[in-house]
PDB file of C-alpha atoms and ligand atoms in Angstrom:
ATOM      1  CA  UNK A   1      -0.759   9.955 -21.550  1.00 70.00           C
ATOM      2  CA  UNK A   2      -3.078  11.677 -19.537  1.00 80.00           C
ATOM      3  CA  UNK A   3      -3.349  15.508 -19.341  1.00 86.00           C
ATOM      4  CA  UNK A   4      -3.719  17.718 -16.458  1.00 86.00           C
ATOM      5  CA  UNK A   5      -7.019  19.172 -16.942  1.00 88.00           C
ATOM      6  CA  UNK A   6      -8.220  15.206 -18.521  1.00 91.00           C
ATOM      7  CA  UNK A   7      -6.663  14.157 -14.541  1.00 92.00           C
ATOM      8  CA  UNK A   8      -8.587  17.114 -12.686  1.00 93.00           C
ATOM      9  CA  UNK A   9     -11.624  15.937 -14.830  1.00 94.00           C
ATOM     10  CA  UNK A  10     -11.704  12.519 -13.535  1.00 95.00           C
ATOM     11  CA  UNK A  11     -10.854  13.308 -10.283  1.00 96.00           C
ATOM     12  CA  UNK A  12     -13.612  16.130  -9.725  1.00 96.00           C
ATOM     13  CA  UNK A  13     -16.021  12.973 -10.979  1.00 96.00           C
ATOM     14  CA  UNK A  14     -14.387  10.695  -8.835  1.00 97.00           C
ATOM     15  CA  UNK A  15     -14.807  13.107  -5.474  1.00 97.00           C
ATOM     16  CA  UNK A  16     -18.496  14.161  -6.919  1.00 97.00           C
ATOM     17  CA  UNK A  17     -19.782  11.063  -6.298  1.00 98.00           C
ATOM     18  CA  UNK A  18     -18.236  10.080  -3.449  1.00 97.00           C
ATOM     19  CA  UNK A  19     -18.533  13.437  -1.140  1.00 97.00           C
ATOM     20  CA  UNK A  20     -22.849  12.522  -2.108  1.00 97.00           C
ATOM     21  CA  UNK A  21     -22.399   8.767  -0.311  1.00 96.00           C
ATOM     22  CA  UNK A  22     -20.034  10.337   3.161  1.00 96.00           C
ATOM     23  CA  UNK A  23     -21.587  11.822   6.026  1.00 94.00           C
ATOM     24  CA  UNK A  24     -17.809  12.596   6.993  1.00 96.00           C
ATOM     25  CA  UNK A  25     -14.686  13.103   4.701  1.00 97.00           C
ATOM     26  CA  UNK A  26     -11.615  10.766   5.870  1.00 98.00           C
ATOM     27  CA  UNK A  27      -8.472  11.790   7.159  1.00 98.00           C
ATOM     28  CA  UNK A  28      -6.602   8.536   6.610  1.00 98.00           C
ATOM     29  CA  UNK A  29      -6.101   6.216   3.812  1.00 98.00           C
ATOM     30  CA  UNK A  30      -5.197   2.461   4.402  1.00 98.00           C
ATOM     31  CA  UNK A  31      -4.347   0.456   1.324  1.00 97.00           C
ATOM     32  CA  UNK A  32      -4.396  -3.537   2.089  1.00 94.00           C
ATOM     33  CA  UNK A  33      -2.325  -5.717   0.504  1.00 88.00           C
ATOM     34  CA  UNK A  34      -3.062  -9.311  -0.489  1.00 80.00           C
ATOM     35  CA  UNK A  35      -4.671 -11.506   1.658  1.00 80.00           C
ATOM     36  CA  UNK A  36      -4.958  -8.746   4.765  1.00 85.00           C
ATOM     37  CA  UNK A  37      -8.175  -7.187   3.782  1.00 84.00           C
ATOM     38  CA  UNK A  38     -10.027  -8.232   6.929  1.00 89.00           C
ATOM     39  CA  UNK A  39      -8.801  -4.934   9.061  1.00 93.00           C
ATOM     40  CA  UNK A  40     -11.852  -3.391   6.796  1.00 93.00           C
ATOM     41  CA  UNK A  41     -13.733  -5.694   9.353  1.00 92.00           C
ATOM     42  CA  UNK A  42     -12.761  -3.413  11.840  1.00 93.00           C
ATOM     43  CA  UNK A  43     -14.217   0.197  10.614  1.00 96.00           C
ATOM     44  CA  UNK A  44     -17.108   0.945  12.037  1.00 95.00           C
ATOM     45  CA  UNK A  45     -20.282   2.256  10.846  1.00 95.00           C
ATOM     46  CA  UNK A  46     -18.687   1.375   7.538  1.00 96.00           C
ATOM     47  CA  UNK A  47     -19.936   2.663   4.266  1.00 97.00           C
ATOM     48  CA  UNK A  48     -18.763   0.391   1.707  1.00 96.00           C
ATOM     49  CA  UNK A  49     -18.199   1.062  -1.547  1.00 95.00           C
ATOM     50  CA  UNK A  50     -17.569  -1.382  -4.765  1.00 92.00           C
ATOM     51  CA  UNK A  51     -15.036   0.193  -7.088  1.00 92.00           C
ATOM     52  CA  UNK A  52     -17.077  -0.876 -10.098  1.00 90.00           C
ATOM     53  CA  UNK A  53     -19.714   1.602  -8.672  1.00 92.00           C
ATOM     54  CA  UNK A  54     -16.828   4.422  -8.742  1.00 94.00           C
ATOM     55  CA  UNK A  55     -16.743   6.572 -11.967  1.00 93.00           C
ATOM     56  CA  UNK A  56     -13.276   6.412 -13.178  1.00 91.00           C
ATOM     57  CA  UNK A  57     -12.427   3.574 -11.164  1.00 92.00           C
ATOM     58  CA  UNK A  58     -10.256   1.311 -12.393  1.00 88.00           C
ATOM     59  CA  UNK A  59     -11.306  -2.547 -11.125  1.00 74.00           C
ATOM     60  CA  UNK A  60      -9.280  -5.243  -9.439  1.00 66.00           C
ATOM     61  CA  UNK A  61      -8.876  -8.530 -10.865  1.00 64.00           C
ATOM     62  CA  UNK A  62      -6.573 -10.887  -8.767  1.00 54.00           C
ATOM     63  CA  UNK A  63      -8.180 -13.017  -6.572  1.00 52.00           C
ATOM     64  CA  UNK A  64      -7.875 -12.265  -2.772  1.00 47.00           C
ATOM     65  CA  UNK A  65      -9.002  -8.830  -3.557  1.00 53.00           C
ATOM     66  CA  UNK A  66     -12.224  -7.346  -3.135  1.00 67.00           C
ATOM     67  CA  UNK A  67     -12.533  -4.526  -4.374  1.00 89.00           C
ATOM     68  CA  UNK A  68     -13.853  -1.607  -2.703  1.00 92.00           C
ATOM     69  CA  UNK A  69     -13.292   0.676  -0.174  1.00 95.00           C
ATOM     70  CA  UNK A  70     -14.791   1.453   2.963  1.00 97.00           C
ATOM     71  CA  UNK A  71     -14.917   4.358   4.753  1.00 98.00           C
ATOM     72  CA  UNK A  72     -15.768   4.848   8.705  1.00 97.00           C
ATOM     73  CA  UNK A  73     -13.895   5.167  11.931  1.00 97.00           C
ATOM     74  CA  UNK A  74     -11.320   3.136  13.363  1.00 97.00           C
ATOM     75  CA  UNK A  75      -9.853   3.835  16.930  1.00 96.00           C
ATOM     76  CA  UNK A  76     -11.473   7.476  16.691  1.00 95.00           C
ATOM     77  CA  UNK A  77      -9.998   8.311  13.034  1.00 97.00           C
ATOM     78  CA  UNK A  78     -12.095   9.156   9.910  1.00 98.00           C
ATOM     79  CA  UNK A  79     -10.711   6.306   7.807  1.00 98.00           C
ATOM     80  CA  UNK A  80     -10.600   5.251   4.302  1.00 98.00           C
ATOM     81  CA  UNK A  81      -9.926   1.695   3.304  1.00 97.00           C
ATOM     82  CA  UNK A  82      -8.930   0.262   0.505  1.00 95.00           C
ATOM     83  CA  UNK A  83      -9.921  -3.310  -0.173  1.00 92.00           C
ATOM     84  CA  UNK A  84      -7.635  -4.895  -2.612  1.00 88.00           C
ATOM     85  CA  UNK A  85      -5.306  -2.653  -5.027  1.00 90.00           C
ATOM     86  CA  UNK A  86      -4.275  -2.400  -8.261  1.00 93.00           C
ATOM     87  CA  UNK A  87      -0.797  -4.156  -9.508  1.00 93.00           C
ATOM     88  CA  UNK A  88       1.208  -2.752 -12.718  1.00 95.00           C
ATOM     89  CA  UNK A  89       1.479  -6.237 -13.539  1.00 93.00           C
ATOM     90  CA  UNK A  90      -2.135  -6.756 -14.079  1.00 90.00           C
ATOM     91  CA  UNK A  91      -1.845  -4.028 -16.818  1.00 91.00           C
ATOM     92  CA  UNK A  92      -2.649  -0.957 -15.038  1.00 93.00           C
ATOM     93  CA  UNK A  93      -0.978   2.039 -16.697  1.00 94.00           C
ATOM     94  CA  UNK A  94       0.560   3.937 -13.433  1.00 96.00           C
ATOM     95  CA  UNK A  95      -1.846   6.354 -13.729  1.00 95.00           C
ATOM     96  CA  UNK A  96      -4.564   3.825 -12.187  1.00 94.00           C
ATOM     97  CA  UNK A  97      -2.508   1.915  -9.999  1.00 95.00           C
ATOM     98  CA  UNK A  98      -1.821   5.411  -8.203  1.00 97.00           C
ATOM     99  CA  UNK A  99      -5.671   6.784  -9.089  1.00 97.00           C
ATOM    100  CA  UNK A 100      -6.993   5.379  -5.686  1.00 97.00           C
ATOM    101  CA  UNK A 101      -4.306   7.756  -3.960  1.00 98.00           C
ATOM    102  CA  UNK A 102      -5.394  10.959  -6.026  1.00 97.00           C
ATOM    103  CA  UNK A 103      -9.127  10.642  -4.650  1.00 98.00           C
ATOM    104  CA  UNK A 104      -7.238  10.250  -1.232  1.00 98.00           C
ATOM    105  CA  UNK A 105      -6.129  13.253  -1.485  1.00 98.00           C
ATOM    106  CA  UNK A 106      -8.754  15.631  -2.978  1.00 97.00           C
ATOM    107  CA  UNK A 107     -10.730  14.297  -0.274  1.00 98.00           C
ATOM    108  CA  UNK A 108      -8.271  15.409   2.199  1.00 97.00           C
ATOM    109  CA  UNK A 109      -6.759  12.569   3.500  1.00 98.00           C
ATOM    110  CA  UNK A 110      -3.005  13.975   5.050  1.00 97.00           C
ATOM    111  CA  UNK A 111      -1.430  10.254   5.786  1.00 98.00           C
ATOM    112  CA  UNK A 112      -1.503   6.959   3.999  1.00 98.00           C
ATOM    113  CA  UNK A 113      -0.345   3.370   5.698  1.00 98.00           C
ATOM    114  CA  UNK A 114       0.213   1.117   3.061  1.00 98.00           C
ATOM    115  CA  UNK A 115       0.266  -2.638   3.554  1.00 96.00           C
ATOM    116  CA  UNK A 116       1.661  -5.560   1.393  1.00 96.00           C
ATOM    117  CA  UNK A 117       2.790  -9.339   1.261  1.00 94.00           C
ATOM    118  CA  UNK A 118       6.341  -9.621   0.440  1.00 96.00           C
ATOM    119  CA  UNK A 119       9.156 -12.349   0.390  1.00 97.00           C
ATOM    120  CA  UNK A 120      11.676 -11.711   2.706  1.00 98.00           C
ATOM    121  CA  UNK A 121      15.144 -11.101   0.903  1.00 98.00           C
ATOM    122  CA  UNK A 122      16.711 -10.001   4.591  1.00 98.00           C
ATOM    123  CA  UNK A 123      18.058 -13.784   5.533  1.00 97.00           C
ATOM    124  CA  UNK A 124      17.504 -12.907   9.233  1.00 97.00           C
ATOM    125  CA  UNK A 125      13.491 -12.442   8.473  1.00 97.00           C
ATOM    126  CA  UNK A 126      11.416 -15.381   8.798  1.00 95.00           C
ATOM    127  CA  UNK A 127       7.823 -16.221   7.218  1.00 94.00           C
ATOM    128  CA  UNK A 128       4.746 -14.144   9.320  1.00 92.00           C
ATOM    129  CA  UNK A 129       7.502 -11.272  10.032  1.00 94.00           C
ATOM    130  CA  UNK A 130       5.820  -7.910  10.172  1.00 95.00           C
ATOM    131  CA  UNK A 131       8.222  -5.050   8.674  1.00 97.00           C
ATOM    132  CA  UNK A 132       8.441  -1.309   8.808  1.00 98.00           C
ATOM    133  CA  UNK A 133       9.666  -0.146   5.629  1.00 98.00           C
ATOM    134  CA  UNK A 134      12.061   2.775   5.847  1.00 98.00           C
ATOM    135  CA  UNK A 135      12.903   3.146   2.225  1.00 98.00           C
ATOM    136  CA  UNK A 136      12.395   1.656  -1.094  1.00 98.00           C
ATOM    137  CA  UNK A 137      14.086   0.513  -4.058  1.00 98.00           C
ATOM    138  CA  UNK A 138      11.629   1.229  -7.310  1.00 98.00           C
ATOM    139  CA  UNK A 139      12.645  -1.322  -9.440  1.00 98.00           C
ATOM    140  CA  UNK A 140       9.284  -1.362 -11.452  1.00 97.00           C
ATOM    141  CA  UNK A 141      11.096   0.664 -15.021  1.00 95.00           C
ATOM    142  CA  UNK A 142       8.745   3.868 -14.431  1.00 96.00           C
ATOM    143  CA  UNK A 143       7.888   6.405 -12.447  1.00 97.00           C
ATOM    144  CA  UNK A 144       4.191   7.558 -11.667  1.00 97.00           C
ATOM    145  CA  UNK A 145       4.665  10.946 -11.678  1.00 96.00           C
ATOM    146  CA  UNK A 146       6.351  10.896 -15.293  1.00 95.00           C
ATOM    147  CA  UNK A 147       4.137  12.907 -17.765  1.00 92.00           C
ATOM    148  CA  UNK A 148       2.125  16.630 -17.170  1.00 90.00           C
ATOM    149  CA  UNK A 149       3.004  17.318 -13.771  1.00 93.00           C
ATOM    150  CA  UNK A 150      -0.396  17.919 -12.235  1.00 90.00           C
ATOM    151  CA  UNK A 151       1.076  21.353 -10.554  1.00 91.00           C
ATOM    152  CA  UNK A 152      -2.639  21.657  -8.348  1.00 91.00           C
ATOM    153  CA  UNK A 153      -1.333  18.490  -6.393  1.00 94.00           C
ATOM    154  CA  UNK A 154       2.384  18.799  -5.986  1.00 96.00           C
ATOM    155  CA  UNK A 155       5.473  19.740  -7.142  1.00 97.00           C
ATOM    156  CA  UNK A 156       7.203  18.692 -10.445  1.00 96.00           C
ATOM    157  CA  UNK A 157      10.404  17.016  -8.951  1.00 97.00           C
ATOM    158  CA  UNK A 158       9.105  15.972  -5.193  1.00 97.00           C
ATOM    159  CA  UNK A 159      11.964  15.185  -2.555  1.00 97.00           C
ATOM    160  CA  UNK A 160      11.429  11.847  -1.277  1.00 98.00           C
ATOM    161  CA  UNK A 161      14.406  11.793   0.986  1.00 98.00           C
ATOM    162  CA  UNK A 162      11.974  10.819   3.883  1.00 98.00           C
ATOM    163  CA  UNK A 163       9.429   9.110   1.496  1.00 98.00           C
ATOM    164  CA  UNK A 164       8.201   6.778   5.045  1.00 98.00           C
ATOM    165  CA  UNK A 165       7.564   9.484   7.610  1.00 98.00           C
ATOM    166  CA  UNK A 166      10.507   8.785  10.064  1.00 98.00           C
ATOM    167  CA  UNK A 167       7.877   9.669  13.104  1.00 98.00           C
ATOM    168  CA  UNK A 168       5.490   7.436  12.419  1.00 98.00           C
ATOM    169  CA  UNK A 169       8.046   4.322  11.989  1.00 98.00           C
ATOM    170  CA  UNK A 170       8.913   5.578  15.427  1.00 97.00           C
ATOM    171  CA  UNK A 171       5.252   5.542  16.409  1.00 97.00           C
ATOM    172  CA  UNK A 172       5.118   2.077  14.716  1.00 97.00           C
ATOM    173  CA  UNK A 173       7.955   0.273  16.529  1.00 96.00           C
ATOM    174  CA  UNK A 174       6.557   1.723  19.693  1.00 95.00           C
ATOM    175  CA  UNK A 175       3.413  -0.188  19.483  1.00 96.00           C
ATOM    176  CA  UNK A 176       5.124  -3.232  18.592  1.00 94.00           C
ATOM    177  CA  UNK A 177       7.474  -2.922  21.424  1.00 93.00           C
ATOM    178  CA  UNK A 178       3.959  -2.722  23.827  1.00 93.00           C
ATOM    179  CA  UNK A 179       2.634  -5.470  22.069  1.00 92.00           C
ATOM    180  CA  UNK A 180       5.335  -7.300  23.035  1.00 90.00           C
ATOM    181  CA  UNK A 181       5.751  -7.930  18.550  1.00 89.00           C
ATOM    182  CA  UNK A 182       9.232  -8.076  17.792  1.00 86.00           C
ATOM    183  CA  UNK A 183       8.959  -5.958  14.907  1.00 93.00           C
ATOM    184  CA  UNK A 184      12.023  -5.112  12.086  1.00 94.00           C
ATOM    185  CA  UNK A 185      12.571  -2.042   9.638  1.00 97.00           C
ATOM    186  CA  UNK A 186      13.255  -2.569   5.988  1.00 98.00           C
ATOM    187  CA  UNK A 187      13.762  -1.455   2.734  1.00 98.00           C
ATOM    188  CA  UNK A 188      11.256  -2.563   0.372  1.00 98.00           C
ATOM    189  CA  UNK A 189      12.277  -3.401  -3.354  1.00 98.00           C
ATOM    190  CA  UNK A 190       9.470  -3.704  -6.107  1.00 98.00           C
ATOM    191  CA  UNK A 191       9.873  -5.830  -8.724  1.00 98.00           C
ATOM    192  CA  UNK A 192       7.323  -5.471 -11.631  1.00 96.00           C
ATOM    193  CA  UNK A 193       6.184  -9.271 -11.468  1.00 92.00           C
ATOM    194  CA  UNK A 194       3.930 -11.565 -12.383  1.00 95.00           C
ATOM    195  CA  UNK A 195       6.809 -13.891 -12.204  1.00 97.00           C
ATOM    196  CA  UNK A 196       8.200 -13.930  -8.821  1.00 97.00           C
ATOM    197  CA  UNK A 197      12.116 -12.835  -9.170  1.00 98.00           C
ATOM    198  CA  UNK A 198      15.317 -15.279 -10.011  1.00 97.00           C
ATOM    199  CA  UNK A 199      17.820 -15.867  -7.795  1.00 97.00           C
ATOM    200  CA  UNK A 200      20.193 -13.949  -9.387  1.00 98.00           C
ATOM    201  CA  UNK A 201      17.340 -11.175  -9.216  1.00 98.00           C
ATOM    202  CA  UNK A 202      16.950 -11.218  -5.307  1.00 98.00           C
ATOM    203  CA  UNK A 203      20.995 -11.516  -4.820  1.00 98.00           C
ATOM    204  CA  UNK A 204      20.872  -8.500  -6.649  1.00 98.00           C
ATOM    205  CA  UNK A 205      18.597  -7.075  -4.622  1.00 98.00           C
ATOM    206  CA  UNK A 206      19.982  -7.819  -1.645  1.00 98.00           C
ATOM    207  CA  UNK A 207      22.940  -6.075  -3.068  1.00 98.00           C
ATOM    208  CA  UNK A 208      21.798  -2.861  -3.607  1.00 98.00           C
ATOM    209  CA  UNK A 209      19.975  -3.012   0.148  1.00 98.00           C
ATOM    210  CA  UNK A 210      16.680  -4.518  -0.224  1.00 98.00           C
ATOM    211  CA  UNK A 211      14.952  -6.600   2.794  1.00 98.00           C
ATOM    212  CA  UNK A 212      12.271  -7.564   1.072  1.00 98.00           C
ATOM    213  CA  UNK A 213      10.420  -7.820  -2.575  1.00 98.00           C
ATOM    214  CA  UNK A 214       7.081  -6.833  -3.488  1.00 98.00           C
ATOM    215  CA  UNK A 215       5.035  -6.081  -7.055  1.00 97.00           C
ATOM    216  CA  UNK A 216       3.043  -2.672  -5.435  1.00 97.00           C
ATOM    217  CA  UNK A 217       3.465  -0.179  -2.803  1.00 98.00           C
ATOM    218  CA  UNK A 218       6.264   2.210  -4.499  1.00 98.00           C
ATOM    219  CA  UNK A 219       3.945   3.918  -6.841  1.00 98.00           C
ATOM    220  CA  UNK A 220       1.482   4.722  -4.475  1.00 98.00           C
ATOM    221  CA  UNK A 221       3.881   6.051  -2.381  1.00 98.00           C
ATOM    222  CA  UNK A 222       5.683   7.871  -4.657  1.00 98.00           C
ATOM    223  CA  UNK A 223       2.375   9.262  -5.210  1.00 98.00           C
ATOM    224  CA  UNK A 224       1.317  10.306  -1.693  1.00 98.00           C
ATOM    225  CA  UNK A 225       4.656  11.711  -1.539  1.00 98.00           C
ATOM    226  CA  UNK A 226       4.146  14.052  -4.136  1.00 98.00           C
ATOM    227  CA  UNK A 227       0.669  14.776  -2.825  1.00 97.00           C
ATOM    228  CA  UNK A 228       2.536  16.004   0.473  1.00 97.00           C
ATOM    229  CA  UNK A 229       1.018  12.640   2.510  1.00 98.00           C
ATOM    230  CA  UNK A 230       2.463  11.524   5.125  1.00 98.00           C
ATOM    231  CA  UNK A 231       3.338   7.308   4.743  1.00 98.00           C
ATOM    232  CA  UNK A 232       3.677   4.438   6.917  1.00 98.00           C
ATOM    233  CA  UNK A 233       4.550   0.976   4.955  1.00 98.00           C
ATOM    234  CA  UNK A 234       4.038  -2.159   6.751  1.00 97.00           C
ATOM    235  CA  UNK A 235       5.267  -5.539   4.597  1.00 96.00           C
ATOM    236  CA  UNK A 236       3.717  -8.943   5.819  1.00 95.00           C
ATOM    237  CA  UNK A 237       6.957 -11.147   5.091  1.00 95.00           C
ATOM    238  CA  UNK A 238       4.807 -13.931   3.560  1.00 94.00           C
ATOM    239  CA  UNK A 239       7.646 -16.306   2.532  1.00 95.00           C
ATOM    240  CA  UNK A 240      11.492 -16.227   2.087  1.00 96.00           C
ATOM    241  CA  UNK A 241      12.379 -14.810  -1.833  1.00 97.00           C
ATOM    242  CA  UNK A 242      13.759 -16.922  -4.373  1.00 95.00           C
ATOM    243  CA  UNK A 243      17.100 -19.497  -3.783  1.00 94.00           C
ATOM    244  CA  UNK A 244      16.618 -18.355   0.134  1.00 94.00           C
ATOM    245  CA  UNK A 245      15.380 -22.124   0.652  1.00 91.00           C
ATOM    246  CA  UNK A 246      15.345 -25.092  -1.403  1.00 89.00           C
ATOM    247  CA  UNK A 247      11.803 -24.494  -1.940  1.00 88.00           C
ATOM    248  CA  UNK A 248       9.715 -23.283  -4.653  1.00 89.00           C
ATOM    249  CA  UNK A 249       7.449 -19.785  -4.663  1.00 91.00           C
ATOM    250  CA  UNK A 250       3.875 -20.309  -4.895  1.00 88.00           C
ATOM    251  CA  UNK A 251       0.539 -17.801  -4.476  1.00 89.00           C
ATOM    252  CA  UNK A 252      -0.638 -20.871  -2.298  1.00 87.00           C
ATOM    253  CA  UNK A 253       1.746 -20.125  -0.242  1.00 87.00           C
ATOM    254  CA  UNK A 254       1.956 -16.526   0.276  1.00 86.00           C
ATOM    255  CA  UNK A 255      -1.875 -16.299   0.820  1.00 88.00           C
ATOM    256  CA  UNK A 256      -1.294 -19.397   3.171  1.00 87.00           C
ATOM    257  CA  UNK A 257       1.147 -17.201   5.502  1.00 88.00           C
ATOM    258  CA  UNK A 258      -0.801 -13.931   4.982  1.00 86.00           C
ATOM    259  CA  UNK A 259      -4.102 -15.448   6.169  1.00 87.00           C
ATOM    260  CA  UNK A 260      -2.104 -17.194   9.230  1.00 88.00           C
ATOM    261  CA  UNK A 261      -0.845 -13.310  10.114  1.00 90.00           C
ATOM    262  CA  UNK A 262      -3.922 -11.858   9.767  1.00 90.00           C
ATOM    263  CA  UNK A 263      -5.282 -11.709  13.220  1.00 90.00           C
ATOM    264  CA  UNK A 264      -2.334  -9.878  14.735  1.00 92.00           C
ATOM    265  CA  UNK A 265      -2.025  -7.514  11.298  1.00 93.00           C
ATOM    266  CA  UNK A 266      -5.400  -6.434  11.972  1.00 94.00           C
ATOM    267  CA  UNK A 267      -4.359  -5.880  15.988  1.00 94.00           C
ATOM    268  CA  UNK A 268      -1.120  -4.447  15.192  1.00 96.00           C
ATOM    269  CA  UNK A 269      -2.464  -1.686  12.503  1.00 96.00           C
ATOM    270  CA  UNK A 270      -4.979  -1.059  14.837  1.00 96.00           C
ATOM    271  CA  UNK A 271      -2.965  -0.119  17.421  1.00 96.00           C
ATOM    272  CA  UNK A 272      -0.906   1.852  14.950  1.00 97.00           C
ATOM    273  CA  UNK A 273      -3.657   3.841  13.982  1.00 97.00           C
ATOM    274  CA  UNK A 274      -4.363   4.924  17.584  1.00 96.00           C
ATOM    275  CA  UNK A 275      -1.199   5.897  18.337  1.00 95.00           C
ATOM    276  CA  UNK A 276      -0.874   8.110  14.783  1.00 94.00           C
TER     277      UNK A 276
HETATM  278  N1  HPA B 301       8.236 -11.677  -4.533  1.00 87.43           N
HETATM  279  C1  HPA B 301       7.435 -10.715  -5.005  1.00 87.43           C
HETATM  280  N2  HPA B 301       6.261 -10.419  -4.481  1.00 87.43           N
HETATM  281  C2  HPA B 301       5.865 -11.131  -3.413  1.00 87.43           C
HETATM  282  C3  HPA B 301       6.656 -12.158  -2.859  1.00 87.43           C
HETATM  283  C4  HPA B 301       7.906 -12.447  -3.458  1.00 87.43           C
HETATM  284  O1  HPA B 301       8.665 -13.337  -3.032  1.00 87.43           O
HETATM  285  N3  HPA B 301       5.952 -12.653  -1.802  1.00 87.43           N
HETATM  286  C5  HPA B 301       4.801 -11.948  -1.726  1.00 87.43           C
HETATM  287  N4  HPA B 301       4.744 -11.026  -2.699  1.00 87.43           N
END
């Protein structure tokens, strides 16, 4: 387990290098979930930034990830974009799947919209759904802010009554509604994976409230929480979960449906980030 002043170590490295390659800090952080990293496509006059080339990094390895950020402007705000992010199941301690979220904010970013793929648990969602997620469910065993508190970035026990910033979901369904995008709210449940879940595990989810399953987004927002961020979570419903259909799960399949969404994603995060 990492220490505080081991954390503040890294971090100071981390921001080092990174304040030398920006012309302009960010003031927003977008995390992209699988198969939706082509809103980085959007930012313009990107700088873009491997993470192997970031000291104290950790790297991705799934495929459908790049791998690198890219900071810029998009629709007037200094973003920062994160291409592809790290899973606890690919053997991350939390530590790095949350790292990303730390250089967020000792850059200075104040609000985070975090994207994923998820299967839709919610039997009235359907396959290339966009969802708001109000709450979620952290099913993943452990908490990332367990260990030294790191009292410089937040608080020891953070409320996270209003982890998904009730304004912004507002803001959110707004531009969906002028869009003309039906658009639903959900709570999101995260499972640790690799496996995708049982049935029995998503009709117990369903019974404890989720609308949809995922293997990322709680720790980072657990994270930005704690870091006083503001958070917007958008799930891509990228096929219905487990014994929902008499059809088997497959990555095929989820990148299939992500790829397929991707165009009006990219249109409908862009049009959140304007209106933010
Ligand atoms: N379960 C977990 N994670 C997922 C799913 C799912 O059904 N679809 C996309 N990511």
């Amino acid at each position: 387990m990492m220490t505080e002043s081991e954390m503040n170590a890294k971090l100071a490295a981390t921001r080092r290098f990174l304040v030398e390659r920006l012309s302009e800090l960010p003031e927003l952080g977008i995390i992209l979930g699988s198969g939706l990293g082509s809103l980085a496509d959007q930012v313009e006059k990107p700088t873009v930034i491997p993470y192997r080339e970031i000291p104290d990094f950790p790297l991705s390895t799934v495929e459908g990830h790049a791998g690198r950020l890219v900071f810029g402007q998009l629709q007037g705000k200094r973003v920062m974009v994160m291409q592809g992010r790290f899973h606890f199941y690919e053997g991350y301690e939390m530590w790095e799947v949350t790292y990303p979220v730390r250089v967020m904010q000792v850059l200075g970013v104040g609000g985070l919209i975090v994207t994923n793929a998820a299967g839709g648990v919610n039997r009235n969602f359907r396959p290339g759904d966009l969802v708001i997620i109000k709450d979620h469910l952290n099913l993943l065993g452990v908490n990332p802010l367990r260990g030294a508190n790191l009292a410089s970035l937040g608080p020891r026990f953070p409320d996270v009554s209003e982890a998904y910033d009730p304004d912004w979901r507002q803001k959110a369904l707004q531009v969906a509604l002028e869009m003309g995008l039906s658009l639903n709210e959900g709570v999101y449940c995260a499972f640790s994976g690799p496996s995708y879940e049982t049935p029995a595990e998503i009709h117990y989810a369903r019974t404890i409230g989720a609308d949809m399953v995922g293997m990322s987004t709680a720790p980072e927002v657990l994270v930005a929480n704690h870091g006083g961020m503001r958070v917007l979570g958008i799930s891509c419903i990228t096929n219905m979960a487990a014994g929902i259909l008499p059809q088997k799960l497959s990555h095929v399949e989820v990148m299939e449906t992500a790829e397929r969404l991707e165009k009006q994603f990219v249109r409908f995060v862009t049009g959140v980030v304007r209106a933010l």
